[in-house]
XYZ file of C-alpha atoms in Angstrom:
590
model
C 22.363 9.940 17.792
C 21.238 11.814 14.709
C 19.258 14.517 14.058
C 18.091 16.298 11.295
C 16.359 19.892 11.881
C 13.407 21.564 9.348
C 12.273 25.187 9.807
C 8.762 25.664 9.318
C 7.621 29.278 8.420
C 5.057 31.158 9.458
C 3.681 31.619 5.937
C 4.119 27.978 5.603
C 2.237 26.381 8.588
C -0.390 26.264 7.526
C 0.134 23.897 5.090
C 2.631 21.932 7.420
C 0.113 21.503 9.767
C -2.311 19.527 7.414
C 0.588 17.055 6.540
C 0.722 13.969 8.499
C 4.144 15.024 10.116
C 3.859 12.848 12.825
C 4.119 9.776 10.378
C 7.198 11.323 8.555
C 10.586 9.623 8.356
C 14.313 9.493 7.288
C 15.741 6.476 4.743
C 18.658 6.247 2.938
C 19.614 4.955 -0.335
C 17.875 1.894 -0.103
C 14.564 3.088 0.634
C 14.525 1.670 4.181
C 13.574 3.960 7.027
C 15.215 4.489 10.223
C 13.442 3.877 13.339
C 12.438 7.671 13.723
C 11.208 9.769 16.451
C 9.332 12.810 15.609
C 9.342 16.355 17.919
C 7.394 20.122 16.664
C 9.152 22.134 18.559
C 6.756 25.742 17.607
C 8.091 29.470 17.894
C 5.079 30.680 19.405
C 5.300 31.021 23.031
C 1.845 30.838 24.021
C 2.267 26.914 22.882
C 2.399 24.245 25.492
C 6.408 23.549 24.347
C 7.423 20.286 21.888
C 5.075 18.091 20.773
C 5.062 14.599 19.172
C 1.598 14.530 17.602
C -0.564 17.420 16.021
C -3.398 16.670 18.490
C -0.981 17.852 21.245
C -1.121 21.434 19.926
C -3.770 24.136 20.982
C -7.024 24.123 19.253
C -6.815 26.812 16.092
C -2.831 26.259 16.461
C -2.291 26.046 12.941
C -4.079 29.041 11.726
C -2.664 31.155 14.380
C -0.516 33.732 12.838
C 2.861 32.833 14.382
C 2.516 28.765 14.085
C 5.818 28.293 12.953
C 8.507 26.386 14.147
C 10.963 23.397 14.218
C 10.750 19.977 13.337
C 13.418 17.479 14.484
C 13.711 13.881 13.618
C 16.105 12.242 15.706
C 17.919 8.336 14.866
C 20.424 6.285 15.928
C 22.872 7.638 12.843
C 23.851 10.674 11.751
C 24.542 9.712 7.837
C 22.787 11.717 5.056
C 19.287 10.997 4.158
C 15.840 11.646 2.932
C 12.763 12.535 4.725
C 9.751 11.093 3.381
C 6.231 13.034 4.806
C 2.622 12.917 3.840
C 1.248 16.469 2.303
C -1.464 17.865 0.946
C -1.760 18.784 -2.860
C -4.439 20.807 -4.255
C -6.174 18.749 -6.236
C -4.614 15.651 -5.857
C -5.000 15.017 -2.571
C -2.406 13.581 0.007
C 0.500 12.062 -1.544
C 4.101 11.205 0.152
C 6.340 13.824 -0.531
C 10.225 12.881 -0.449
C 13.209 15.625 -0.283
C 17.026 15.222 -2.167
C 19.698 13.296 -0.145
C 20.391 16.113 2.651
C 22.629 16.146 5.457
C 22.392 16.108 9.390
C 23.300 20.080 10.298
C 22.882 22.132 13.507
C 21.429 24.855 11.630
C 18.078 23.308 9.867
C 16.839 22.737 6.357
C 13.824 25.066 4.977
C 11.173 22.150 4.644
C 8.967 23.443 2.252
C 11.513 24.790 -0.440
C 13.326 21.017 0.274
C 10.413 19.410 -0.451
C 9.815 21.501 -3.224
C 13.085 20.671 -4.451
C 12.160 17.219 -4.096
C 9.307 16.986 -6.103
C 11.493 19.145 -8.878
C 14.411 16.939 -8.899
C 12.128 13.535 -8.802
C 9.996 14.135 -11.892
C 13.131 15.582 -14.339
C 15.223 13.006 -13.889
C 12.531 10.183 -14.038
C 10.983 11.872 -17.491
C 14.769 12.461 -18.663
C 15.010 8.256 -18.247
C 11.791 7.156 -19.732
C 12.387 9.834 -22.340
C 15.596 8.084 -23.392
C 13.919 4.811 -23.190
C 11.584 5.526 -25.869
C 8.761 7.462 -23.938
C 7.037 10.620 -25.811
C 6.206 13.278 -23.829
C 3.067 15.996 -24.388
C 3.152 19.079 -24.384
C 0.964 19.243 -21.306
C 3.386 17.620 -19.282
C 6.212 20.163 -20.772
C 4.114 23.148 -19.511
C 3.523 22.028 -16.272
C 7.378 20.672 -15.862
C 8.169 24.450 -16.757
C 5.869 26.227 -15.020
C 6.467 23.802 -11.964
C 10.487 24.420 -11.853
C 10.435 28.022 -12.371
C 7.928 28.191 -8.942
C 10.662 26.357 -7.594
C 13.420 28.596 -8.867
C 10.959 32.064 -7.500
C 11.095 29.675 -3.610
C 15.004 29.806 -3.563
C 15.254 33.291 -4.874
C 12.264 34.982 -4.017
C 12.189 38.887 -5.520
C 11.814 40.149 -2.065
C 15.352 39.004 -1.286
C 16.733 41.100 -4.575
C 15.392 44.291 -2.244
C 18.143 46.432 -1.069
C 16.697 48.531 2.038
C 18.057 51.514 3.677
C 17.033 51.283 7.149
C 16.942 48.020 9.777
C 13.402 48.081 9.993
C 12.579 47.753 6.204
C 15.455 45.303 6.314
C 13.084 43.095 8.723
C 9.941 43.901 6.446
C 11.923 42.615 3.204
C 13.025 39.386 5.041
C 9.458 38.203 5.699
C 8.018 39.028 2.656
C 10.954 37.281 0.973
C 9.632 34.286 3.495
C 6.777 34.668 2.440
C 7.188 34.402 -1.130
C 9.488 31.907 -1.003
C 6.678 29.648 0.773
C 3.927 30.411 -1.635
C 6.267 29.905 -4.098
C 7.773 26.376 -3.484
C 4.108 25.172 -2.324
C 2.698 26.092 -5.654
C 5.916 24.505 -7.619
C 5.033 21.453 -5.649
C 0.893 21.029 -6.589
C 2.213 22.384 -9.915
C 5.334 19.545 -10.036
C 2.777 17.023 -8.366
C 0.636 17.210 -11.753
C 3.032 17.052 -13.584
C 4.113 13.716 -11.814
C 0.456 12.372 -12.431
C 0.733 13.638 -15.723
C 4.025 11.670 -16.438
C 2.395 8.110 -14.765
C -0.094 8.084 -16.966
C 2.072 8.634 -20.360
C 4.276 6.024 -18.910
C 1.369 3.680 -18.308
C -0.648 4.087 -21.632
C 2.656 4.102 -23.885
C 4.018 0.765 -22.051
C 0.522 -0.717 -22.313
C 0.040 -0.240 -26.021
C 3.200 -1.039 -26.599
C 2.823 -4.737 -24.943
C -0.817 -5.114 -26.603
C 1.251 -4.668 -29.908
C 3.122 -7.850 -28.962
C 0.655 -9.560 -26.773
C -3.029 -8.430 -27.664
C -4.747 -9.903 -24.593
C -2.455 -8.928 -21.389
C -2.006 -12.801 -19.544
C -1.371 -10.304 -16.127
C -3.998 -11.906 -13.627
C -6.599 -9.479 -11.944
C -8.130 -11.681 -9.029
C -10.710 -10.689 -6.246
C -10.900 -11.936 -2.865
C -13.350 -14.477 -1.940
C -13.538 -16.062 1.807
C -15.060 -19.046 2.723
C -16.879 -17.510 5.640
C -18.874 -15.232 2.583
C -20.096 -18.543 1.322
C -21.199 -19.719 4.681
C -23.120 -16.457 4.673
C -24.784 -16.598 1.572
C -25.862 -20.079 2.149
C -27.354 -18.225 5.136
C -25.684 -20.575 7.851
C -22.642 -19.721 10.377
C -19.644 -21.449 10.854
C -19.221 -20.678 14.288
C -15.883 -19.029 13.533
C -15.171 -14.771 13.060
C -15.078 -13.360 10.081
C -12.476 -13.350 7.468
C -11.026 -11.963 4.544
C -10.978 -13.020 0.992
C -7.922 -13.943 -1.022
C -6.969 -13.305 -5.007
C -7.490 -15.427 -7.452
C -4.836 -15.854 -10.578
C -6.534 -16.038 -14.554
C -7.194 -18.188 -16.759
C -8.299 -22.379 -16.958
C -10.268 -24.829 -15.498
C -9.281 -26.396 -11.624
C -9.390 -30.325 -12.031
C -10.746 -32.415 -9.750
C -12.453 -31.364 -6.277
C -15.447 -32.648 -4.209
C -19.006 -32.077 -5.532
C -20.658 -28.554 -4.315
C -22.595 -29.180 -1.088
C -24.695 -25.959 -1.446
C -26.222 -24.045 -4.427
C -24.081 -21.042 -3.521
C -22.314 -20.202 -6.611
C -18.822 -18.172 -6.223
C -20.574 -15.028 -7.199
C -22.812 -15.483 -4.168
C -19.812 -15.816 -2.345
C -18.134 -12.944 -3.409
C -21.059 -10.329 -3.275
C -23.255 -12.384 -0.202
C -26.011 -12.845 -2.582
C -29.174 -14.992 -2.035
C -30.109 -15.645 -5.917
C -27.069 -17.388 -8.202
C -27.261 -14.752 -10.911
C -27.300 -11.520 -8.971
C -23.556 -11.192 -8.583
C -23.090 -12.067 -12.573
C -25.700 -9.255 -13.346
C -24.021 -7.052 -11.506
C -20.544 -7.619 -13.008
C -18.436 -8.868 -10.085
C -17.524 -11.881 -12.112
C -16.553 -10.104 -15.581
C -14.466 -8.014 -13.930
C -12.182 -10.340 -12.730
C -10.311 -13.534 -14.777
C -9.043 -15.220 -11.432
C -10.156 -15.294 -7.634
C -8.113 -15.500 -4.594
C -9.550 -17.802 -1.795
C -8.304 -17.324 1.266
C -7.112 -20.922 2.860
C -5.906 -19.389 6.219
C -4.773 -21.398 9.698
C -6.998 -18.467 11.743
C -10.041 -18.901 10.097
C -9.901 -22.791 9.315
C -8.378 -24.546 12.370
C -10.225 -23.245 15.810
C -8.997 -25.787 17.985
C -5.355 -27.507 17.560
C -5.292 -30.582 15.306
C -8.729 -29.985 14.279
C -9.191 -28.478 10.521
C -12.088 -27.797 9.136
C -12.210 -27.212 5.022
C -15.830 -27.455 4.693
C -16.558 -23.678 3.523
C -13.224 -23.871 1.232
C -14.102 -26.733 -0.349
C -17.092 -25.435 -1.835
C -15.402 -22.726 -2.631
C -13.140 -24.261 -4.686
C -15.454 -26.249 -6.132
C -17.424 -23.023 -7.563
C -13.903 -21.721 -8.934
C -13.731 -24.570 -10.665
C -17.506 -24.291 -12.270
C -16.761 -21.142 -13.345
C -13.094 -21.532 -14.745
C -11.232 -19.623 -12.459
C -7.306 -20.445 -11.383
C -7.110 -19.769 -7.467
C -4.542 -18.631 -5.341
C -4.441 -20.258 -1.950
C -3.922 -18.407 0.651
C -2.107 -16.764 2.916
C -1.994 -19.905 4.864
C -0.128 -18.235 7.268
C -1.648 -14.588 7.873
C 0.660 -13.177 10.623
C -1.462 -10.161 11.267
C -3.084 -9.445 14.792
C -6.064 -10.840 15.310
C -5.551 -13.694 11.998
C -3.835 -16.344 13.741
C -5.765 -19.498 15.956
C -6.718 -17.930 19.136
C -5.199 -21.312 20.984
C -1.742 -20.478 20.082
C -1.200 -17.989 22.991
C -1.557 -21.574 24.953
C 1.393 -22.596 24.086
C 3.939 -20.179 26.454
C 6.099 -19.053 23.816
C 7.553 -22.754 23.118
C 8.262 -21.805 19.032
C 9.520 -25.870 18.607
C 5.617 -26.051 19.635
C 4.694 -23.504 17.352
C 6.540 -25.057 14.510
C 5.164 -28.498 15.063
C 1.869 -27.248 14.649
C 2.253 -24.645 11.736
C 3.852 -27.737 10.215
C 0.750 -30.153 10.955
C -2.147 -27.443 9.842
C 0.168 -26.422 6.257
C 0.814 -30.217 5.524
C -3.502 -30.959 6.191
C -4.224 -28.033 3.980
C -1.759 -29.033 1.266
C -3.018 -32.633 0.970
C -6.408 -31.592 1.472
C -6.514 -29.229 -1.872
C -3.455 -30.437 -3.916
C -4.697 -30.016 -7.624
C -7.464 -27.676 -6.480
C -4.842 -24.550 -6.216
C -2.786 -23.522 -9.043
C -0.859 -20.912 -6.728
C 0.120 -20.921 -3.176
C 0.521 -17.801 -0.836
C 2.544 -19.505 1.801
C 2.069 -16.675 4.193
C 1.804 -12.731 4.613
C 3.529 -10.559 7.018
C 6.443 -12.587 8.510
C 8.278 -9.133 8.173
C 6.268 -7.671 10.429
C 6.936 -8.203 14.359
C 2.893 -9.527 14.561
C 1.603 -11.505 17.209
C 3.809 -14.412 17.600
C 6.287 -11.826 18.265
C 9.586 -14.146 16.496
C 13.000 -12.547 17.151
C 15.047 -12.871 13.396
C 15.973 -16.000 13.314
C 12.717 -17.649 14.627
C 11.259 -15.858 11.619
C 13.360 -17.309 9.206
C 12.889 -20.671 10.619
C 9.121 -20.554 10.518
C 9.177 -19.147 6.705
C 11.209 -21.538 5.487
C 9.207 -23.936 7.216
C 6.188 -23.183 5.824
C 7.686 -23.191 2.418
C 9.543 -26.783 2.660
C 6.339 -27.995 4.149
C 4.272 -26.843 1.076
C 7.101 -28.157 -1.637
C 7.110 -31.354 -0.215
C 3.367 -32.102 -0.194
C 2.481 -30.473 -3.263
C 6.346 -29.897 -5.394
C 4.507 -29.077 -8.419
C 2.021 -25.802 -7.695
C 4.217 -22.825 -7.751
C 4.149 -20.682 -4.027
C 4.633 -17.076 -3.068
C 5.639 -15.550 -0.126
C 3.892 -12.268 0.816
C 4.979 -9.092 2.231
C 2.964 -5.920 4.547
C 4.045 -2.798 4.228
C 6.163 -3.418 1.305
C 7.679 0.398 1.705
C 8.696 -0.177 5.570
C 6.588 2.353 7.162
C 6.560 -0.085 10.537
C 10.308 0.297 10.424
C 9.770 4.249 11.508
C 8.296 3.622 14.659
C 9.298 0.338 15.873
C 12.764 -1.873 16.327
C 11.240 -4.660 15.604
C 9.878 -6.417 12.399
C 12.618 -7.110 9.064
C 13.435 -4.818 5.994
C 11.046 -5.848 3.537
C 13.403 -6.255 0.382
C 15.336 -8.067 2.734
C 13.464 -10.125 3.543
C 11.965 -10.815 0.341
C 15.684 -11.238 -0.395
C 16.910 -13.420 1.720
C 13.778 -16.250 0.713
C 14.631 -16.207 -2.667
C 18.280 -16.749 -1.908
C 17.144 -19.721 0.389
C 16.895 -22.205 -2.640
C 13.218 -23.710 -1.954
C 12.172 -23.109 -5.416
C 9.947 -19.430 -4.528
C 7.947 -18.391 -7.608
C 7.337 -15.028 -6.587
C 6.947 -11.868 -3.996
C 3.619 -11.120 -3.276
C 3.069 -7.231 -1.920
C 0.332 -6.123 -0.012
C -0.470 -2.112 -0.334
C -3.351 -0.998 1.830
C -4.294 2.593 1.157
C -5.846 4.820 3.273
C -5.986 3.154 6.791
C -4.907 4.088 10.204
C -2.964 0.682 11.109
C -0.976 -1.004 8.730
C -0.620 1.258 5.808
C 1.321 2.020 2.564
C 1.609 5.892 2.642
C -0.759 7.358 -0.393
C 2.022 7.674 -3.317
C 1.459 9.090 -6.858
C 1.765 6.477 -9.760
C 5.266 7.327 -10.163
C 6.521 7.080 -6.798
C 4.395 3.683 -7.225
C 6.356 2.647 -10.571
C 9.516 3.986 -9.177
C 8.864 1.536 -5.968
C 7.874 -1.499 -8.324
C 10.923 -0.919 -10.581
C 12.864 -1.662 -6.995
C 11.347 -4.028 -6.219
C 11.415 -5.559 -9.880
C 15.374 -5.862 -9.108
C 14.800 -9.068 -7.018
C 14.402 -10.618 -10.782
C 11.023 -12.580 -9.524
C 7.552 -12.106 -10.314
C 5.550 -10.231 -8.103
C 1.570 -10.374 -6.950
C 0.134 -6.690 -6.203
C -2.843 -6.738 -3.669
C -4.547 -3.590 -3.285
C -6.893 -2.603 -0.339
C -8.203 0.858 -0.234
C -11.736 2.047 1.679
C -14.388 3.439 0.117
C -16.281 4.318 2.626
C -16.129 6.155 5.939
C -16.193 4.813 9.599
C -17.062 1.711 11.226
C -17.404 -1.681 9.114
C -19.224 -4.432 11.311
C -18.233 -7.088 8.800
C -15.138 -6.465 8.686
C -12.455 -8.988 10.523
C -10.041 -6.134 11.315
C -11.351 -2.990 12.758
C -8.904 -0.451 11.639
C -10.636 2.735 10.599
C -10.529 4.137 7.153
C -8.219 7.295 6.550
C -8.959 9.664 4.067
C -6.664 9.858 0.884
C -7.513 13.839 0.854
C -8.782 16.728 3.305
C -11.227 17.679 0.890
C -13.507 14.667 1.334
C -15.920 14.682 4.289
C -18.168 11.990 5.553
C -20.191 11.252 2.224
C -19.593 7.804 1.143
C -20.029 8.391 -2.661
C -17.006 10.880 -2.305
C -15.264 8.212 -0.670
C -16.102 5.711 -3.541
C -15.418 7.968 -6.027
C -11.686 8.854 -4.299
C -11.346 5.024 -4.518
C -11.816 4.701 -8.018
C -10.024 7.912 -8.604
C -6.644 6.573 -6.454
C -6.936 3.200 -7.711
C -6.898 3.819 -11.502
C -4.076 5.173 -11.667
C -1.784 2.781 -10.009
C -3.575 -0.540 -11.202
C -2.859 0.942 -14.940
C 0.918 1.088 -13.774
C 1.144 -2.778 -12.414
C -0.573 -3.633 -16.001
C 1.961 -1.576 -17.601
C 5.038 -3.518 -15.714
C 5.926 -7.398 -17.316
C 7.603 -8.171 -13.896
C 4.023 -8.018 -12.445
C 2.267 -11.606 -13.036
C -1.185 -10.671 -10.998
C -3.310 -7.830 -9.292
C -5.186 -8.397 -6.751
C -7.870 -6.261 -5.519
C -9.099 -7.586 -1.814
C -12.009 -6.334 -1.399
C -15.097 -7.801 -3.337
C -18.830 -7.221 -1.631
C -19.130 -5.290 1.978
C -22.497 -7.361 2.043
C -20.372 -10.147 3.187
C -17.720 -11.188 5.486
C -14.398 -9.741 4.889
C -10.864 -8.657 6.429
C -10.153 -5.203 5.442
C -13.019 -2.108 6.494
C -15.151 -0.640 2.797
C -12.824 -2.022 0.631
C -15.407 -3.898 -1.832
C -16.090 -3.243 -5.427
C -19.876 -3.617 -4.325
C -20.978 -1.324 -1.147
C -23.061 -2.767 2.086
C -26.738 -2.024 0.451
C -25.591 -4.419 -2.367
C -24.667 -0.858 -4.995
C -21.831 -1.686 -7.398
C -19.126 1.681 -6.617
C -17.207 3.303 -9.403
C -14.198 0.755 -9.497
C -16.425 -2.457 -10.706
C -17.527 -1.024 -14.059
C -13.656 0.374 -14.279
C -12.384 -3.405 -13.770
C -14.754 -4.799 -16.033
C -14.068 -2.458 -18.512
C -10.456 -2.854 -17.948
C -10.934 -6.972 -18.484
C -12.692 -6.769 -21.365
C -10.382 -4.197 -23.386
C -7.136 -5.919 -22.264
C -6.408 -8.818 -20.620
C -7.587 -12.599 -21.038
């Protein structure tokens, strides 16, 4: 076993306390995490002894004035590595903060100067290599770099500790307030370094993107919404009988050929928004603002009793894609997500040569049933995860590459993705089971079936199934990795902008704020949508590698999978990220 020990000073507890340190974790090199176990361990004796969770500690614990103490991450190795943990930052908000390579020591690391150190090292060396790439840097960022590193500097050398006292007791006196300073120092160099990091994402992002509108005027990068056939079914004002679920993206561009004739005056804009009248969704922008839709053609929603399909409420859909010119992506056909697969399958007593037959049957159905209708398939999201059909490895590999041989064979033409959750590994932290994501992704492009592309799905801001809140250049930095696969890559975004319970919503995860400054008012949470999103859609335009961006979330007015994620709220409002997006169409991309 391996363990790697942080002290946590008094003068900094306070701020430790509002990071999600329960969430942290160890990786190495690679970027994939350990399966980590977290333990507080606090100096104050009138606390209840180690804890695993914050909610464990006494009420007021972390204002206390002793609320100090240890924090211990233990894993099955005891190799070097970096702990990645959630913070705070002063005007920012939370972002993942990640220290240098450090090693497993009895005595333990200072966690805030580390951190600090972190941030330091991260943003000079990643301006030092888009610098020699051609990048121009402001002056701006120079200040802040500056001001930023000397805070740093002041956290490992505080003036305090210069002091040279006569007598024990002043001794002890010049110690804490060298503690202290060091604290206040190295959380300062890191809100300080943090802006500066913002600061460097978005000279990386506008530089790249004029730079490619130089050679390509009108980006061809896809940005699709979500659209589910169970929103048309609602807009036509019927039911299907079935629950509710999500949307897909749609890729840009063209006009879908053939298709059955539309069986309901619904148009796609009624089926993205839940609108009664054809026109109220095009007045309001929803269809501007994107040049391609994703419909979501999945087994859980389409198939509610074995052998049985039904394609009525995708079929129209498609049909209204085609009316209005928009390339689709199909898919996930396979969403292996709790709660997104048929209901019957737990019949079947864990007999996977079952399973397989009947994956097999449902793909092969859908394939024939919309061949020439879908200009990109999503074969199926989340296989890395250990889901609900609860695959060891190799069962996993089987199914993917059975879903994948099953779609090439029916349809060898139409290009198909494979799709990934979590595409940072967070799941890895806190459970054995479930496949390195990169590995994954890997191993299905090594498998020879022809795969076009990795789709990755980030969902912001949730308390099940998350992508930790990073800053555009831990987001570039994680793209760039990902970018080394040499395949295109799909970006879906999810991120809530709104507070508490969703009752149209398919999965009932609760939204998590993306900063402790925002309380319960849901135009501060659809403002801290835009404000998050911006950012890190500008750096997937800025990247080649990326072929489409996906934002699933369109109207909260109709059926959908993920909680407040649309563009328009529940009352029918447009929130700040639809005039952004169609804004963003018609100044750059096709």
């Amino acid at each position: 076993m391996g363990q790697m020990h942080f002290h946590v000073s008094d003068a900094a507890a306070e701020f430790f306390h509002q990071c999600r340190w329960n969430d942290a974790y160890l990786c190495g090199i690679e970027g994939v995490p350990w399966q980590t176990r977290n333990i507080f361990h606090p100096d104050n004796s009138q606390a209840s002894g180690p804890v695993s969770s914050p909610s464990e500690l006494p009420e007021g614990f972390a204002k206390s004035g002793n609320a100090g103490g240890r924090l211990t991450l233990t894993r099955s190795v005891a190799t070097s590595a970096k702990l990645l943990i959630t913070c705070p930052v002063e005007g920012i908000g939370y972002r993942v903060l990640t220290t240098c390579s450090l090693r497993c020591l009895d005595a333990p690391h200072r966690l805030i100067v580390e951190l600090a150190r972190g941030c330091c090292y991260r943003v000079r060396t990643q301006a030092d290599t888009w610098q020699r790439g051609g990048l121009s840097l402001n002056e701006h960022f120079e200040e802040l770099l500056a001001e930023g590193t000397r805070h740093f500097l002041d956290a490992l050398q505080p003036k305090s500790a210069s002091v040279n006292p006569h007598s024990g007791a002043s001794l002890v006196s010049a110690s804490l307030d060298a503690e202290k300073e060091s604290a206040k120092s190295a959380i300062r160099a890191i809100t300080i370094l943090e802006k500066a990091s913002s600061e460097l994402g978005e000279l990386f992002s506008s530089q790249s993107l004029a730079f490619r509108r130089s050679r390509e005027p009108r980006l061809s990068t896809m940005m699709a919404v979500g659209v589910s056939p169970e929103a048309c079914c609602a807009a036509n004002g019927s039911s299907s009988g079935r629950p509710i679920s999500p949307a897909g993206p749609i890729p840009s561009g063209g006009t879908a050929p053939g298709g059955n004739k539309p069986g309901s005056t619904a148009t796609l804009a009624n089926a993205v928004a839940g609108f009664g009248e054809p026109t109220s969704v095009i007045d309001n922008g929803i269809v501007p603002a994107f040049n391609a839709a994703a419909v979501r053609i999945s087994w859980g929603d389409i198939e509610d009793a074995s052998g049985t399909p039904d394609f009525t409420e995708v079929s129209k859909i498609l049909d209204e894609c085609a009316s209005l010119g928009m390339r689709v992506i199909g898919g996930p056909v396979i969403d292996h997500r709790e709660g997104l697969l048929p209901d019957w399958l737990t019949l079947m007593d864990n007999d996977f040569e079952k399973l397989l037959s009947s994956m097999t049957q449902f793909v092969e159905a859908t394939v024939n049933q919309f061949r020439g209708q879908v200009h990109l398939w999503n074969a199926a999201s989340g296989l890395n995860l250990s889901g609900p059909l609860r695959l060891d490895d190799e069962q996993v590999m089987r199914f993917s590459i059975g879903v994948l041989q099953t779609i090439r064979r029916c349809d060898p033409t139409t290009p198909v993705i494979m799709s990934i959750e979590q595409p940072c590994g967070e799941y890895l932290a806190r459970h054995a089971d479930g496949i390195s994501p990169i590995h994954f992704a890997d191993a299905l492009l090594r498998s020879g079936l022809g795969l076009a592309g990795i789709g990755l799905n980030f969902r912001f801001g949730y308390d099940h199934g998350e992508t930790h809140p990073r800053s555009a250049l831990e987001f570039a930095q994680l793209i760039d990795r990902w970018g080394t696969l040499n395949a295109p890559l799909l970006v879906q975004l999810s991120i809530p902008a709104a507070p508490g319970n969703d009752p149209a919503a398919r999965l009932q995860t609760s939204p998590v704020s993306l900063s402790p400054s925002i309380n319960n008012q849901a135009e501060l949470w659809a403002r801290q949508q835009h404000e998050f999103a911006k950012p890190l859609i500008e750096t997937l335009l800025a990247k080649q590698i990326v072929h489409a961006v996906v934002w699933d979330g369109a109207s909260d007015r109709a059926p959908h999978v993920m909680p407040h994620a649309g563009v328009i709220d529940s009352n029918g409002n447009p929130r700040p990220m639809l005039p952004y997006l169609t804004k963003l169409r018609e100044e750059l991309l096709m």
